[in-house]
Structure formats: C-alpha cells, structure tokens
CSV table of C-alpha atoms and ligand atoms in Angstrom, one decimal:
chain,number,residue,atom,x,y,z
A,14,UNK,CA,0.0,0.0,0.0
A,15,UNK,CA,1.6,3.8,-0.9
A,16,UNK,CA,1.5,5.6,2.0
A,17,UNK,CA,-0.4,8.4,0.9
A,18,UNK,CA,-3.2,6.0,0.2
A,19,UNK,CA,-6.4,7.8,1.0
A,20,UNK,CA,-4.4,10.8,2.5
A,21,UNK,CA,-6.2,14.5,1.8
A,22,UNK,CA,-3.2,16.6,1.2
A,23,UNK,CA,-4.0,20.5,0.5
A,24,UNK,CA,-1.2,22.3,-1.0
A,25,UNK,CA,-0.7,26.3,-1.9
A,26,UNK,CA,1.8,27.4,-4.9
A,27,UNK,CA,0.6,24.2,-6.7
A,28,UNK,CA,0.7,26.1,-10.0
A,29,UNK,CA,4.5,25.9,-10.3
A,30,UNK,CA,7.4,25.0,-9.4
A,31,UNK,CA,8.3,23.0,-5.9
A,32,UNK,CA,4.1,22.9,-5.2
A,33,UNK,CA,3.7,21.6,-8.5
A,34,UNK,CA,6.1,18.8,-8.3
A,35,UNK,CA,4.7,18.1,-4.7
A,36,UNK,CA,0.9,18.1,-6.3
A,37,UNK,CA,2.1,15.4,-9.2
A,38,UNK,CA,4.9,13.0,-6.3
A,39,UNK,CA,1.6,13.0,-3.7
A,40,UNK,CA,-0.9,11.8,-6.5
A,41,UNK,CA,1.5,9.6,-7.8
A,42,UNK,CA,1.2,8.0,-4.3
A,43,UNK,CA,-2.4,8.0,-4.2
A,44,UNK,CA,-3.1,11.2,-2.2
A,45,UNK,CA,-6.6,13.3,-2.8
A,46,UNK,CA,-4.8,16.7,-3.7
A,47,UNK,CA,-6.7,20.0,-3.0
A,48,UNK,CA,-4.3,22.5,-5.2
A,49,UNK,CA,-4.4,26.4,-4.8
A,50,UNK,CA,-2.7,28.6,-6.6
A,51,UNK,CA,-3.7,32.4,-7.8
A,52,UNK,CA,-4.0,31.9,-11.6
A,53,UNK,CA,-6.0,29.3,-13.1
A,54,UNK,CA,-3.6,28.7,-15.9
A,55,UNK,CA,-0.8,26.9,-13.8
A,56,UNK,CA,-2.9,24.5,-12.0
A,57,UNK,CA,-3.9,23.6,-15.3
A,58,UNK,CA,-0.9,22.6,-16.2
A,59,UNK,CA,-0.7,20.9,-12.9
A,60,UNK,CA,-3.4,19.2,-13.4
A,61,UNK,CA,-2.4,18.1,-16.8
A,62,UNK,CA,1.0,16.6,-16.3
A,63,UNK,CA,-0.9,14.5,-12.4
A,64,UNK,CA,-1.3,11.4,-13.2
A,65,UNK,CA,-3.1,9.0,-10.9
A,66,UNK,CA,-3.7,6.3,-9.2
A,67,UNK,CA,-4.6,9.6,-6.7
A,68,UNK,CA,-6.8,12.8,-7.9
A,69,UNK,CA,-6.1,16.5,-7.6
A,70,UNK,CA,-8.7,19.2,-7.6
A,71,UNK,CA,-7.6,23.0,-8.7
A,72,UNK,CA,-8.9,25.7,-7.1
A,73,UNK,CA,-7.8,29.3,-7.5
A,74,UNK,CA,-7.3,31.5,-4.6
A,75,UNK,CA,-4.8,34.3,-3.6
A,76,UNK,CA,-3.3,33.3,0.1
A,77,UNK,CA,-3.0,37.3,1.5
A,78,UNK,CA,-7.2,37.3,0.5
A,79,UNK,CA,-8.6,36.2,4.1
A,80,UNK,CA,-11.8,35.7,3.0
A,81,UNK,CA,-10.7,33.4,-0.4
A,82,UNK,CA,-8.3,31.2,2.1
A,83,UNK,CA,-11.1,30.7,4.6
A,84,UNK,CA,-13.2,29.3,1.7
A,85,UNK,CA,-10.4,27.5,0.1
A,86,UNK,CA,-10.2,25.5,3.0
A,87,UNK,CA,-13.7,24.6,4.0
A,88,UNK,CA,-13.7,23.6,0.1
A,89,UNK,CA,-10.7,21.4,0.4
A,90,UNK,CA,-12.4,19.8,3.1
A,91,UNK,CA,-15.6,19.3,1.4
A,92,UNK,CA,-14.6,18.0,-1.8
A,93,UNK,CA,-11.7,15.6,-0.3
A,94,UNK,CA,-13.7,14.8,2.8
A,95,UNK,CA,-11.4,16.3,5.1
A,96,UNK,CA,-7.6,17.6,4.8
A,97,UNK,CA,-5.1,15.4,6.6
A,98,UNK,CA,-1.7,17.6,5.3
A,99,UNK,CA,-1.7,21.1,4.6
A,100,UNK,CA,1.7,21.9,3.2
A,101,UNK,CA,2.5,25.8,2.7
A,102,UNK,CA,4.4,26.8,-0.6
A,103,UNK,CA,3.2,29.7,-2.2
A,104,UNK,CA,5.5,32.4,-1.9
A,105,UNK,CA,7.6,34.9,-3.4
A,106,UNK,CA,10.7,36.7,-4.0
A,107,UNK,CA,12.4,39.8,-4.6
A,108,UNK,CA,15.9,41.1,-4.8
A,109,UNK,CA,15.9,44.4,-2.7
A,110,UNK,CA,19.4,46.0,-2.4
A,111,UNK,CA,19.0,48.4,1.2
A,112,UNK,CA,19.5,51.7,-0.5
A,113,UNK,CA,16.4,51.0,-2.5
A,114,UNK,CA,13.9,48.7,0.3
A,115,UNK,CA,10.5,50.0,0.2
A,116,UNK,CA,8.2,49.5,2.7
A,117,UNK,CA,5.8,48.0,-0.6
A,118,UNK,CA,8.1,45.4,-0.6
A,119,UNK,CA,8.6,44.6,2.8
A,120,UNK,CA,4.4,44.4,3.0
A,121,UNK,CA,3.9,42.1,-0.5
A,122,UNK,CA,6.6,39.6,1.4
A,123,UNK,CA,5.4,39.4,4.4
A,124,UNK,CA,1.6,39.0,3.6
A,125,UNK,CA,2.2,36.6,1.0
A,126,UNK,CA,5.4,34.5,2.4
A,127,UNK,CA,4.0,34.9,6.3
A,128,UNK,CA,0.5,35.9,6.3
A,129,UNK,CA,-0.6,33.3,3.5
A,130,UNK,CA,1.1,30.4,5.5
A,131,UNK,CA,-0.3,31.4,8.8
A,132,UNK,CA,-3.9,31.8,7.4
A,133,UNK,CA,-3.7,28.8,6.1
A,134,UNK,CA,-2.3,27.1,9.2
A,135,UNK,CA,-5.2,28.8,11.2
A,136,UNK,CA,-8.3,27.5,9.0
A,137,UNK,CA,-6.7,23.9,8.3
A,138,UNK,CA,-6.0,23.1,12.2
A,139,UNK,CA,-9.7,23.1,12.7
A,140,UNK,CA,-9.9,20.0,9.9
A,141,UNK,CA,-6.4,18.3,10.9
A,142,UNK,CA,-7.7,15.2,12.7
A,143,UNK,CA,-5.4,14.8,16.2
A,144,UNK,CA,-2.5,12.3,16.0
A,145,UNK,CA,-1.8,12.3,13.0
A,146,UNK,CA,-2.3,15.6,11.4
A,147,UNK,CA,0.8,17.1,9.8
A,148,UNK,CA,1.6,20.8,8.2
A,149,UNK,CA,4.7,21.4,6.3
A,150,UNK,CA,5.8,25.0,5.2
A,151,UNK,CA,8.5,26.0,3.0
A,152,UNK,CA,11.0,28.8,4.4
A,153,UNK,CA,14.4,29.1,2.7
A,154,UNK,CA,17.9,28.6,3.7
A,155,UNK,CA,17.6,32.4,3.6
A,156,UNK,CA,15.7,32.1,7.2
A,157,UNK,CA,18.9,31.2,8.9
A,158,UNK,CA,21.8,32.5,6.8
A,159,UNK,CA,23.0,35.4,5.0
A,160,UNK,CA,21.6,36.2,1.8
A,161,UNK,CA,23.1,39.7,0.3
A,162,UNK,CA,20.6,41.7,-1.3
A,163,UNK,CA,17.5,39.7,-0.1
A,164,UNK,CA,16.8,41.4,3.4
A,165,UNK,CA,13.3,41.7,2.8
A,166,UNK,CA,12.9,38.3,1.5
A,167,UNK,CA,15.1,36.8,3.9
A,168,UNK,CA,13.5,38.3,7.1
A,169,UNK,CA,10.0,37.2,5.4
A,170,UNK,CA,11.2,33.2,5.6
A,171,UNK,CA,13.0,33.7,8.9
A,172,UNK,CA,9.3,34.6,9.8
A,173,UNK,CA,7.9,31.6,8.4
A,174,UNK,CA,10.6,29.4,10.2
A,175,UNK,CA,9.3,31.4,13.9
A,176,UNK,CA,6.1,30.9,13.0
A,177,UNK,CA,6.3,27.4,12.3
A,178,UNK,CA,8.4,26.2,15.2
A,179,UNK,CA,6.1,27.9,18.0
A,180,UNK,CA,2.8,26.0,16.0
A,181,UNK,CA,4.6,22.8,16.6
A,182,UNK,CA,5.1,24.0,20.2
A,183,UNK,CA,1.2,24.6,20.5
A,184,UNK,CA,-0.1,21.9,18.5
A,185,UNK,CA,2.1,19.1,20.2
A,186,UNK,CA,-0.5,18.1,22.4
A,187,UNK,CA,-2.7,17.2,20.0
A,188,UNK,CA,0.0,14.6,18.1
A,189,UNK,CA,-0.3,16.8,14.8
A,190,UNK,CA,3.6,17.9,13.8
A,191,UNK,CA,4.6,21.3,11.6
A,192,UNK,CA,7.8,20.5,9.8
A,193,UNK,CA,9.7,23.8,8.3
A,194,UNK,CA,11.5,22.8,5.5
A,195,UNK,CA,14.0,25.0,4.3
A,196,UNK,CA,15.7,24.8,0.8
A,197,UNK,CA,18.9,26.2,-0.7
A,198,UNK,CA,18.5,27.4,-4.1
A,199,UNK,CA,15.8,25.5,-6.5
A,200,UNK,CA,15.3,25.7,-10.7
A,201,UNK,CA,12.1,26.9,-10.6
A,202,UNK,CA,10.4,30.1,-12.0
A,203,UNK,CA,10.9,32.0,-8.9
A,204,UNK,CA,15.0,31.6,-9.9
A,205,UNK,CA,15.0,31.9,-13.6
A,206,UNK,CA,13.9,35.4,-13.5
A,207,UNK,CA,16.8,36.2,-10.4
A,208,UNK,CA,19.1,38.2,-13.2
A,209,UNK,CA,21.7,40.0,-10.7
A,210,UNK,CA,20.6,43.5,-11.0
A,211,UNK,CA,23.1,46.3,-12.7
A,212,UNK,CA,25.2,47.6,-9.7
A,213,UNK,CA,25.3,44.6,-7.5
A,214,UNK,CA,28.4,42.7,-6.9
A,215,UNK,CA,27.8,39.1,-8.4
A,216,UNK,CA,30.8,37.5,-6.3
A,217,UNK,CA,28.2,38.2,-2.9
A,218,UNK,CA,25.6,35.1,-4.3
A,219,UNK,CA,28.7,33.1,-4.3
A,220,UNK,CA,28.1,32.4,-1.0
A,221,UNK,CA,24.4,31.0,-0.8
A,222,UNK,CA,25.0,28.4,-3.7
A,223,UNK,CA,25.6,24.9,-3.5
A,224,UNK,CA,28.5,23.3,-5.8
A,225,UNK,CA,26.0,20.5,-6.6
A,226,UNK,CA,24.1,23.3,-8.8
A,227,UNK,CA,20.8,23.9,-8.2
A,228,UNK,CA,18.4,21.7,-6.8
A,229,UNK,CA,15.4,19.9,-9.1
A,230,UNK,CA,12.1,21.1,-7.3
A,231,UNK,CA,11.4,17.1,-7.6
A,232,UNK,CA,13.7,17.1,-5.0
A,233,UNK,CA,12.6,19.2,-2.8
A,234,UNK,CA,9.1,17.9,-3.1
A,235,UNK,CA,10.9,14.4,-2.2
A,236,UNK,CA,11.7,15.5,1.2
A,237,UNK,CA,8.4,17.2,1.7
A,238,UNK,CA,6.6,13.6,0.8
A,239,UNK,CA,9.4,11.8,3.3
A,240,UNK,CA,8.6,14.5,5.9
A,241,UNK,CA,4.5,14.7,6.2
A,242,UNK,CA,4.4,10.9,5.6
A,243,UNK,CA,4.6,8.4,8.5
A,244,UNK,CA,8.2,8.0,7.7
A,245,UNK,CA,8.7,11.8,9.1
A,246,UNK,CA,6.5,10.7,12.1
A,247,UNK,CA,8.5,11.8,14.8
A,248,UNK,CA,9.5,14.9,13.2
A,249,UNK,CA,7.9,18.2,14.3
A,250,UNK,CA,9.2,21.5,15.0
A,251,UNK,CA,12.5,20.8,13.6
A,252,UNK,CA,13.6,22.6,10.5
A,253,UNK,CA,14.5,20.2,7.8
A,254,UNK,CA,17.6,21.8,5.3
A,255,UNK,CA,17.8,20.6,2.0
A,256,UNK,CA,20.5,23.3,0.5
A,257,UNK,CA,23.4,21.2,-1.3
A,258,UNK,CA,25.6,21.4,1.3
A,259,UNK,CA,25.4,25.2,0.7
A,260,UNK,CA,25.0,26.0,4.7
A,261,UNK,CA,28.2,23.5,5.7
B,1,NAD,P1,7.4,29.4,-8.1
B,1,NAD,O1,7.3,30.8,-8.5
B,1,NAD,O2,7.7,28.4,-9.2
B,1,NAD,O3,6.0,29.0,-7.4
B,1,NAD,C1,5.4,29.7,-6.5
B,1,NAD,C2,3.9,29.6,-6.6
B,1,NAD,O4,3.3,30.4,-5.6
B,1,NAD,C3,3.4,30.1,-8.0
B,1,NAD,O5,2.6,29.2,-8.6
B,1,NAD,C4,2.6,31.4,-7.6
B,1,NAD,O6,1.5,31.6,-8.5
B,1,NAD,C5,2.1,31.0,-6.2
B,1,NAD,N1,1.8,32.2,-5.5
B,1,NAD,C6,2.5,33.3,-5.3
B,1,NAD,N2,1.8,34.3,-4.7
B,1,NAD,C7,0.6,33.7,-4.4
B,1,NAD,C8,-0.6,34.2,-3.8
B,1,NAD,N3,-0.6,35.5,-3.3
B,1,NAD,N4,-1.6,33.4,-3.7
B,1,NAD,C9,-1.6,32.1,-4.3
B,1,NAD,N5,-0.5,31.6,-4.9
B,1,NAD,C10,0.6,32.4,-5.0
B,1,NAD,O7,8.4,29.3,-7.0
B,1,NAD,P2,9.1,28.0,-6.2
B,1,NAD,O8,10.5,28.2,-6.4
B,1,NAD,O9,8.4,26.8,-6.5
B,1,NAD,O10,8.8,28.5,-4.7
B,1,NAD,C11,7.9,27.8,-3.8
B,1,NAD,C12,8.3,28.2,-2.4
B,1,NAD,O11,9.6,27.7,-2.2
B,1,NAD,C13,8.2,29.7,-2.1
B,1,NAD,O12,7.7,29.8,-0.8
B,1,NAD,C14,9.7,30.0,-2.1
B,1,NAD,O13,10.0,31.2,-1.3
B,1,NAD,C15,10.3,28.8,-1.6
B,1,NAD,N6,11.8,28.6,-1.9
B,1,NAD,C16,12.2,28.6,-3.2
B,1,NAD,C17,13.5,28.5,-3.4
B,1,NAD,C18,14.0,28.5,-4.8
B,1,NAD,O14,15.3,28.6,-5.0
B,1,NAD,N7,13.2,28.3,-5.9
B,1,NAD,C19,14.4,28.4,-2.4
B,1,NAD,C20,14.0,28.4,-1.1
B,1,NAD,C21,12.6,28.5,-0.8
C-alpha cells in the first residue's frame, strides 16, 4: 500500500514549481490533492501533467485574501472529505538591495510568504484530525543564513521558520507535527527570472550556492513527501535543510 493511500493533502503554490512537483509525487502515491494557486492557468498545467492512481482538484485563490483562504479551506475539506496535510508553498521573491527597500516590498513579502502560511495554518488546524495531522511550510535557507541583497525576502522566511516552530510547540498536544522545510537554491520560476541587478556585486551570491548546482524542485518535493508521511512521524518543530551542502 503507498503511503499516501487515501491521505487528503492541501497544498498552496501548486501552480508551479516546488508545489507543482509536490501536487504530481503526492498523486503519484495516491493522495486526494486540493491545489491552490492564484491563476488558473498553472494549475492547469498541474493538473495536466498529475497522473493517478490519486486525484487532484484545482482551485484558484490568492493566500494574502482572508476571505478566499477561509473558503479554500472549507472547500478542500468538502470536496476531499477532510484535509489530513496542509503543506505551505506559495510564496515569493524579490531582490531588494538596502538603499532601495520599500516598505511596498517589505508588505507584499510578508503578507504573501508569512501571512498566506499562517492563514492557512489557522483555518486547516480546525480540519487536521489529532495524532496524525501534519503541516509542512516552505522557508528558505535564507531564514537562517545570510543572503546579500535579499533582506526583505530573507527576514519574510525567517518569519515563516518562527512561526512554524512555535505552532509545533502549541499543537504538540494534539500529536499533529509542523515540519519547516527550508531549501537552498531551486530551478524553478521564482529563480530563472533572479538576473543580478546592474550595480550589485555578483561574487556576494557566491556564498548561498551549492557546488552541486541547483536543486530539481522534484527534489525538494521528495523531502516534503518523506517529511508529512509516517516516515517523518517523529518529526515536528525541527527545520529540515535541503540546500546542497550550501549551509556547511
Ligand atoms: P514558483 O514561483 O515556481 O512557485 C510559487 C507559486 O506560488 C506560484 O505558482 C505562484 O503563483 C504562487 N503564489 C505566489 N503568490 C501567491 C498568492 N498570493 N496566492 C496564491 N498563490 C501564490 O516558486 P518556487 O521556487 O516553486 O517557490 C515555492 C516556495 O519555495 C516559495 O515559498 C519560495 O519562497 C520557496 N523557496 C524557493 C527556493 C528556490 O530557489 N526556488 C528556495 C527556497 C525557498
């Protein structure tokens, strides 16, 4: 039997990249999938390139929208009959040398990297069933270490990583485990489009990347099906690195 068999997994940022791969490894395992992403046209490709023996239903919602994450969850749990996993991708990034920070940037961030994940935490603990409910939120390598030029971002994922290891604290009790999973740097969309901007000194990203190259987001969502499976099931509150031996 997979071990996702008849496990209702509900995952943000499904649209692309890492959440993508995670959508199409958890139905290849026979998870119910509840994807949300903002645009419609993603998912669809999600949804395309799933293939069973699981399911996945799209759903488009923006995570910084109370309102729209309130109903995405009550959804997910209609439709899958219940959520079991909620694991936190959606996010994004921005390069923001400190001369030129705004305080628009610092706000998009945080209420999509931070605000997203803990709405969605909020609304999906009152579906997790006890003992053996599990959330799993991306941060980034860039919670813990130095990333030049990325103060904003950095300080956003660092948030995430807080915020995740004091749920596990408070959720303990009830046997359901947050696991903050924290990857180095990942081929995905949010990457491709990281040109280093005119001005910054290019030997600086030296130091956040990994001499195995980047990682596949496959990979990453790997580690995120090894960490909210059984097989993670003494795992909570613990961040999980996956950076290439870029943090040694
Ligand atoms: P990606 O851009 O390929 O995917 C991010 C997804 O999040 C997109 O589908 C996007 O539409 C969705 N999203 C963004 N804002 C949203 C919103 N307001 N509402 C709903 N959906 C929204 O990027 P990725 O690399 O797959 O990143 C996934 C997560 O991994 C992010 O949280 C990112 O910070 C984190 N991460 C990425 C890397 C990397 O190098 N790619 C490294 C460390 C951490």
């Amino acid at each position: 039997m997979n071990r996702y068999d008849g496990v209702k997994v509900l995952i943000t940022g499904a649209g692309s990249g890492i959440g993508r791969a995670t959508a199409i490894r958890l139905v290849s395992e026979e998870a119910a999938v509840f994807a949300v992403d903002r645009t419609e046209d993603g998912l669809a490709e999600t949804v395309r390139s799933a293939s069973g023996p699981g399911r996945i239903v799209p759903h488009v919602a923006d995570v910084t929208d109370e309102p729209a994450v309130v109903e995405a969850v009550r959804a997910a749990a209609a439709e899958l009959g219940g959520i079991d996993v909620l694991v936190n991708v959606a996010g994004i990034h921005k390069t923001t040398p400190i001369d030129t920070l705004s305080v628009e940037d610092l706000h998009r961030l945080f209420s999509v990297n931070l605000v997203g994940t803990a709405l969605f935490c909020r609304e999906a603990l009152r579906h997790l069933p006890d003992r053996t409910g599990v959330i799993v939120n991306i941060a980034s390598s860039a919670a813990t270490q130095g990333n030049p030029y990325m103060t904003a971002y950095s300080a956003s994922k660092g948030a995430v990583l807080a915020f995740s290891l004091s749920l596990a604290a408070e959720v303990v009790g009830r046997g359901i485990r947050v696991v903050p999973i924290s990857p180095g740097t990942v081929a995905t969309p949010l990457t491709s489009g990281n040109v280093i901007p005119d001005g910054l000194d290019a030997r600086y990203f030296g130091r956040i990347r990994s001499l195995l190259g980047s990682a596949a987001p496959e990979q990453i969502a790997g580690v995120i099906a090894f960490a909210a499976s059984p097989d993670g099931g003494y795992i909570t509150g613990a961040e999980i690195r996956a950076d290439g031996g870029s943090g040694a």
